[in-house]
XYZ file of C-alpha atoms in Angstrom:
420
model
C 48.477 -14.126 -44.199
C 50.418 -11.436 -42.735
C 49.933 -8.971 -44.922
C 45.693 -9.702 -44.342
C 46.309 -9.634 -40.426
C 48.344 -6.009 -40.780
C 45.454 -4.465 -43.032
C 42.907 -5.596 -40.686
C 44.908 -4.195 -37.470
C 45.128 -0.920 -39.140
C 41.116 -0.702 -40.031
C 40.154 -1.762 -36.720
C 42.950 0.268 -34.523
C 43.562 3.309 -36.298
C 44.036 6.450 -34.483
C 41.114 8.785 -34.994
C 41.109 11.606 -37.185
C 41.817 15.256 -35.206
C 38.942 17.509 -34.995
C 40.262 20.887 -36.033
C 37.725 23.532 -34.496
C 36.282 25.683 -37.091
C 37.108 29.299 -36.720
C 34.788 31.958 -39.008
C 35.372 35.423 -38.522
C 32.339 37.596 -36.969
C 30.776 39.181 -39.962
C 30.592 42.745 -40.191
C 27.129 42.893 -40.617
C 26.488 41.055 -37.081
C 28.767 43.330 -35.902
C 26.787 46.327 -37.094
C 23.726 44.847 -35.883
C 25.321 44.737 -32.269
C 27.148 48.278 -32.882
C 23.395 49.308 -33.486
C 21.713 47.615 -31.080
C 24.262 49.064 -28.294
C 23.933 52.791 -29.445
C 20.231 52.320 -29.906
C 19.955 51.086 -25.503
C 22.141 54.479 -25.237
C 19.672 56.624 -27.115
C 17.155 55.221 -25.124
C 18.150 55.634 -21.968
C 19.730 59.116 -22.801
C 16.035 59.707 -23.740
C 14.800 57.988 -20.732
C 17.090 60.267 -18.557
C 15.429 63.651 -20.189
C 12.347 62.909 -19.913
C 12.764 62.291 -16.381
C 15.275 65.512 -16.179
C 12.024 67.581 -17.501
C 9.441 65.900 -15.155
C 11.305 66.814 -12.370
C 12.236 70.694 -13.400
C 8.193 70.599 -14.118
C 7.711 69.281 -10.820
C 10.401 72.064 -9.192
C 8.441 75.129 -11.271
C 4.967 73.989 -9.604
C 3.320 73.392 -5.690
C 1.121 70.403 -6.411
C -1.954 71.004 -3.569
C -2.044 68.400 -1.231
C -5.485 69.385 -0.347
C -7.641 66.477 -0.738
C -11.324 66.016 -2.298
C -13.991 64.153 -0.437
C -14.352 61.786 -3.438
C -17.986 60.567 -1.898
C -18.953 64.303 -2.145
C -17.627 65.453 -5.077
C -19.461 62.136 -6.828
C -22.800 62.937 -5.358
C -22.698 66.568 -6.312
C -20.910 66.361 -9.807
C -21.038 63.295 -10.957
C -23.679 63.255 -13.055
C -24.586 64.328 -16.369
C -27.390 67.403 -14.906
C -24.345 69.332 -13.310
C -23.671 72.392 -15.912
C -20.057 72.874 -14.580
C -17.590 71.184 -12.111
C -15.625 74.020 -10.748
C -11.663 73.389 -10.953
C -9.617 73.822 -7.399
C -12.567 75.149 -5.762
C -11.101 74.616 -2.368
C -7.681 75.879 -2.932
C -10.251 79.361 -3.839
C -11.588 79.309 -1.110
C -8.553 79.013 0.954
C -6.768 82.119 -0.361
C -9.448 83.629 0.783
C -10.270 82.021 4.050
C -8.164 84.183 6.199
C -9.363 87.796 4.671
C -12.902 89.827 6.418
C -13.763 89.425 2.775
C -16.913 92.334 2.833
C -16.437 92.726 -0.676
C -16.302 90.454 -3.511
C -15.981 90.103 -7.399
C -16.218 87.448 -9.690
C -14.837 88.372 -12.600
C -15.750 84.775 -14.238
C -19.104 84.110 -12.886
C -19.633 80.811 -14.845
C -21.827 78.958 -13.576
C -21.852 80.416 -9.869
C -19.964 77.577 -8.365
C -17.044 79.472 -7.085
C -18.979 83.027 -6.147
C -21.629 80.289 -4.168
C -19.004 78.831 -2.100
C -17.290 81.836 -1.241
C -20.682 83.658 -0.078
C -21.784 80.554 1.715
C -17.745 80.863 3.893
C -18.100 84.269 4.181
C -21.326 85.945 6.092
C -19.850 88.902 7.030
C -19.481 89.558 2.847
C -21.989 93.134 2.198
C -20.676 93.642 -1.884
C -20.803 91.243 -4.304
C -20.397 91.649 -8.102
C -20.801 88.625 -10.825
C -19.401 89.431 -14.491
C -19.802 86.883 -17.807
C -20.472 88.117 -21.640
C -22.179 84.300 -21.261
C -26.045 84.889 -21.024
C -26.540 81.147 -20.362
C -23.997 80.909 -17.892
C -25.031 84.028 -16.365
C -28.830 82.950 -15.593
C -27.547 79.470 -14.434
C -25.178 81.395 -12.049
C -28.179 83.641 -10.408
C -30.578 81.164 -9.751
C -27.216 79.330 -7.828
C -26.500 82.342 -6.229
C -30.022 82.832 -4.965
C -30.477 79.577 -3.811
C -27.413 79.703 -1.257
C -29.050 83.015 0.003
C -32.332 81.385 0.626
C -30.565 78.197 2.284
C -28.838 80.545 4.675
C -31.840 81.713 6.929
C -29.073 83.820 8.983
C -28.663 86.202 6.186
C -31.086 88.247 4.316
C -31.073 89.846 0.896
C -30.678 93.205 2.676
C -27.170 92.155 4.462
C -25.864 91.454 1.030
C -25.964 93.185 -2.286
C -25.702 90.958 -5.356
C -24.808 92.688 -8.778
C -24.387 90.179 -11.840
C -23.725 91.416 -14.666
C -23.329 90.536 -18.641
C -19.921 92.330 -18.542
C -16.124 91.204 -19.499
C -13.346 91.314 -16.862
C -12.053 94.014 -18.567
C -14.587 96.749 -17.844
C -14.452 96.151 -13.811
C -13.474 99.492 -12.900
C -16.364 100.948 -15.046
C -18.749 98.620 -13.582
C -17.429 99.106 -9.718
C -17.637 103.071 -11.128
C -21.134 102.402 -11.595
C -22.613 100.578 -9.282
C -20.858 102.190 -6.347
C -18.157 104.955 -6.538
C -17.002 104.223 -3.069
C -15.995 101.051 -3.727
C -14.124 101.526 -6.709
C -12.315 104.435 -3.971
C -11.656 102.369 -1.451
C -11.174 98.815 -3.185
C -12.481 95.623 -2.804
C -11.172 92.808 -0.556
C -11.191 89.932 -2.901
C -11.432 89.057 -6.610
C -10.998 86.032 -8.746
C -10.340 85.174 -12.549
C -10.822 81.797 -13.168
C -9.909 81.512 -17.243
C -10.997 78.127 -17.905
C -14.038 77.388 -20.140
C -17.032 75.985 -18.263
C -17.718 72.560 -18.899
C -21.671 73.323 -20.314
C -19.968 75.461 -22.924
C -17.820 72.456 -23.745
C -20.565 70.078 -24.100
C -22.700 72.495 -26.253
C -22.013 71.435 -29.867
C -23.683 74.362 -31.018
C -21.001 76.826 -29.552
C -18.369 74.832 -31.524
C -15.975 74.438 -28.783
C -15.616 70.796 -28.891
C -13.081 68.587 -30.391
C -15.329 66.001 -30.321
C -18.663 67.133 -31.324
C -19.797 68.706 -34.736
C -21.450 72.131 -34.445
C -20.732 75.261 -36.015
C -17.507 76.861 -36.392
C -18.262 79.287 -34.023
C -16.599 79.759 -30.517
C -17.861 82.807 -29.309
C -17.642 83.455 -25.489
C -20.053 86.066 -25.958
C -23.161 85.309 -28.053
C -23.198 89.057 -29.587
C -19.998 89.398 -30.459
C -19.819 89.612 -34.267
C -16.245 87.373 -35.049
C -16.816 83.886 -35.419
C -14.234 81.063 -35.945
C -15.442 80.165 -39.315
C -14.492 84.128 -40.474
C -11.012 83.657 -39.704
C -10.666 80.466 -41.504
C -12.629 81.253 -44.162
C -11.605 85.405 -44.892
C -8.509 86.346 -42.552
C -5.601 86.448 -44.819
C -2.923 83.217 -44.801
C -0.115 85.230 -42.912
C -2.889 86.324 -40.115
C -4.401 82.373 -40.265
C -0.780 81.218 -39.828
C 0.123 83.046 -36.793
C -3.044 83.042 -35.012
C -2.332 78.785 -35.632
C 1.629 79.244 -34.936
C 1.437 81.662 -31.912
C -2.123 80.785 -30.405
C -1.702 76.959 -30.622
C 1.767 76.688 -30.654
C 1.351 74.195 -33.117
C 4.705 73.377 -34.517
C 2.995 71.900 -37.913
C 0.713 75.332 -38.546
C 2.285 76.255 -42.412
C 1.285 72.839 -43.453
C -2.114 73.517 -41.461
C -2.825 76.738 -42.926
C -1.724 76.012 -46.738
C -4.537 73.073 -46.192
C -6.912 75.351 -44.819
C -6.511 78.280 -47.657
C -6.831 75.444 -50.363
C -9.851 74.348 -48.750
C -11.302 77.306 -49.549
C -11.705 77.155 -52.997
C -13.956 74.223 -52.594
C -16.330 76.428 -50.776
C -14.206 76.722 -47.203
C -14.724 75.137 -43.598
C -18.451 75.660 -42.132
C -18.685 72.853 -39.671
C -16.143 71.929 -36.641
C -16.216 68.045 -37.891
C -14.594 69.607 -41.073
C -12.321 70.913 -39.860
C -11.128 68.028 -37.703
C -11.428 65.913 -40.780
C -8.634 68.429 -42.471
C -6.448 68.015 -39.054
C -6.833 64.447 -39.253
C -5.672 63.905 -42.808
C -3.134 66.442 -42.301
C -1.679 64.292 -38.977
C 0.783 60.746 -39.367
C -0.442 58.222 -37.624
C 3.322 57.444 -36.964
C 3.419 60.251 -34.299
C 0.849 59.392 -31.548
C -2.068 57.762 -34.066
C -5.675 59.020 -32.800
C -4.166 61.098 -29.901
C -1.811 62.521 -32.218
C -4.468 64.118 -34.105
C -6.899 64.848 -31.029
C -3.917 66.981 -29.615
C -3.667 69.093 -32.992
C -6.922 69.695 -33.184
C -7.053 71.055 -29.591
C -4.354 73.359 -30.207
C -6.003 74.762 -33.099
C -9.205 74.889 -31.396
C -7.385 76.766 -28.698
C -5.493 78.800 -31.381
C -9.191 79.662 -32.761
C -10.794 80.527 -29.588
C -8.423 82.608 -28.492
C -8.586 84.946 -31.863
C -11.979 85.333 -31.827
C -12.317 86.547 -28.128
C -9.005 88.299 -28.065
C -8.145 86.601 -24.796
C -4.538 87.201 -24.424
C -4.953 90.825 -25.113
C -7.771 91.392 -23.209
C -6.028 89.318 -20.123
C -2.576 91.617 -19.498
C -4.878 95.196 -19.375
C -7.667 93.435 -17.411
C -5.289 91.585 -14.504
C -3.591 95.400 -14.204
C -7.377 96.795 -13.829
C -8.201 93.904 -11.091
C -4.735 94.814 -9.088
C -5.947 98.687 -8.767
C -9.592 97.833 -8.105
C -8.468 95.644 -4.703
C -8.311 98.045 -1.489
C -4.975 97.269 0.608
C -4.248 93.662 2.119
C -6.926 92.948 -0.708
C -6.133 89.676 -2.728
C -6.750 88.659 -6.931
C -6.301 84.948 -7.626
C -5.874 83.739 -11.399
C -6.790 80.120 -12.841
C -5.505 79.759 -16.124
C -4.912 76.820 -17.987
C -2.591 76.592 -20.836
C 1.104 78.149 -20.976
C -0.062 80.997 -22.956
C -2.831 82.234 -20.160
C -0.081 81.546 -17.248
C 2.881 82.988 -19.184
C 0.909 86.398 -19.091
C -0.337 85.939 -15.098
C 3.099 85.445 -14.248
C 4.738 88.581 -15.734
C 2.154 90.857 -14.993
C 2.229 89.812 -11.337
C 6.190 90.906 -11.952
C 5.316 93.800 -13.618
C 3.101 94.604 -10.789
C 5.535 94.526 -7.930
C 7.996 96.255 -9.771
C 5.884 98.853 -10.852
C 6.825 101.400 -7.678
C 10.039 99.613 -7.188
C 13.143 102.479 -6.776
C 15.205 99.787 -8.222
C 15.707 97.465 -4.907
C 15.806 93.787 -5.362
C 12.843 92.194 -4.603
C 12.716 89.576 -2.122
C 11.879 85.875 -2.048
C 10.432 84.859 1.226
C 9.989 80.989 2.577
C 6.561 81.166 4.409
C 7.725 78.168 6.945
C 6.569 79.958 9.921
C 3.483 81.649 8.145
C 0.460 81.770 10.245
C -1.843 78.557 9.867
C -4.641 79.614 8.522
C -2.383 80.894 5.697
C -0.640 77.359 5.561
C -1.503 76.999 1.732
C 1.513 79.548 0.894
C 4.876 78.295 0.724
C 6.636 80.488 -0.790
C 6.404 84.389 -1.679
C 7.739 87.285 -3.492
C 7.764 90.798 -1.548
C 7.432 94.076 -3.274
C 6.686 97.534 -1.956
C 3.562 97.695 -2.958
C 2.398 93.827 -3.398
C 3.254 90.585 -2.588
C 2.823 87.369 -5.015
C 1.749 84.383 -2.544
C 2.517 82.196 -5.358
C 6.236 82.233 -6.196
C 5.149 78.778 -8.137
C 1.857 78.371 -8.989
C -0.633 75.682 -7.277
C -1.440 73.001 -9.163
C -4.969 70.712 -8.371
C -4.297 67.796 -6.127
C -3.860 64.274 -7.450
C -7.416 62.920 -6.516
C -9.129 66.269 -8.254
C -6.896 65.514 -11.416
C -8.554 61.936 -11.442
C -12.471 62.730 -10.726
C -12.181 65.825 -12.967
C -9.641 65.235 -15.687
C -10.316 68.292 -17.269
C -8.422 70.451 -14.202
C -5.043 68.650 -14.981
C -3.729 71.856 -16.893
C -4.986 74.308 -14.053
C -2.681 76.576 -12.624
C -3.550 79.204 -9.429
C -1.506 82.481 -8.541
C -2.594 84.619 -6.437
C -1.021 88.416 -5.529
C -1.922 90.641 -2.896
C -1.771 94.231 -2.566
C 0.522 95.867 0.284
């Protein structure tokens, strides 16, 4: 009996077992995972800081225009498909010449005539005007636009303003001025504009071959009378020359692979349309590097390279800037709008070469324009030389409202030099 009671007591009132917490070391895989995540976060934050720093540097290297567009007026005038061309930085260009008595003016890149028409309207004192372009279609549109401006201006007769619009390249500016009136070449003109971008009507016309998104022949000639076409470069030029064009003029990192594929395509008959070229580029671009936007950016760089080569744009530009500057009179201004880094680099360096050309070795001065006259308030900082003054130490870029309303203006940079 006692034994039974003792057994029952043990079963009912025994002390509970001790629970020992399980202690397992973290696996090496988990540790590695945490370490990877930590490193990834650090890498992402470093990359973000680099992007921010790069963006800040880009902002410092330029002066964004604070001139806001009249959005309603802009939409009414250019917001439809019938508009042949949307002028870039029109207000800023008007500001450049606003303080001058602009009796003579040359538009080296006439285009559809929007810049010229606005400048003629803004300067009733103008007596002599020259517009140059190699595109006959643009030339005709510009002539009509300028004639409309003169007809609407009842206070000005055609005898008050000599208008000369010519199918000529801007590299011939000295010869043109000499042939029209040698006095203007001797005394110099008050204002010259070079807008180096393509007009919307050229891009939108598939037959010209400039558009990445429209199928057309591989042409890309600014002057339809010229001989060389993009098709000739792609199908006939030596391999190394083709590669040089893609590398130097397109700044394309994948140039060698593209060169090999283009040369290989020659064995199957070559490339003869923009659609065929775009297909080749698309097949060469990795979808992991930007997807659709990746191949479009590559195609844009390739098309840029071919266009520059076809029209010999960069070799012409430097000499033409010197010729334009030489054609200015004392106090005259040359304004240049560029649209990609290769052009802007040449414009910037040529301006510096000009102000150093006649220097006696003395250091050039960089001056802030805080106290500059109100009529030239757009000038923020300039670089002074003996024979000229760069009025834009940093290039002026479009306002935020213009970039929003006209996305094609995003890459535009305006630089101005004034003759002493």
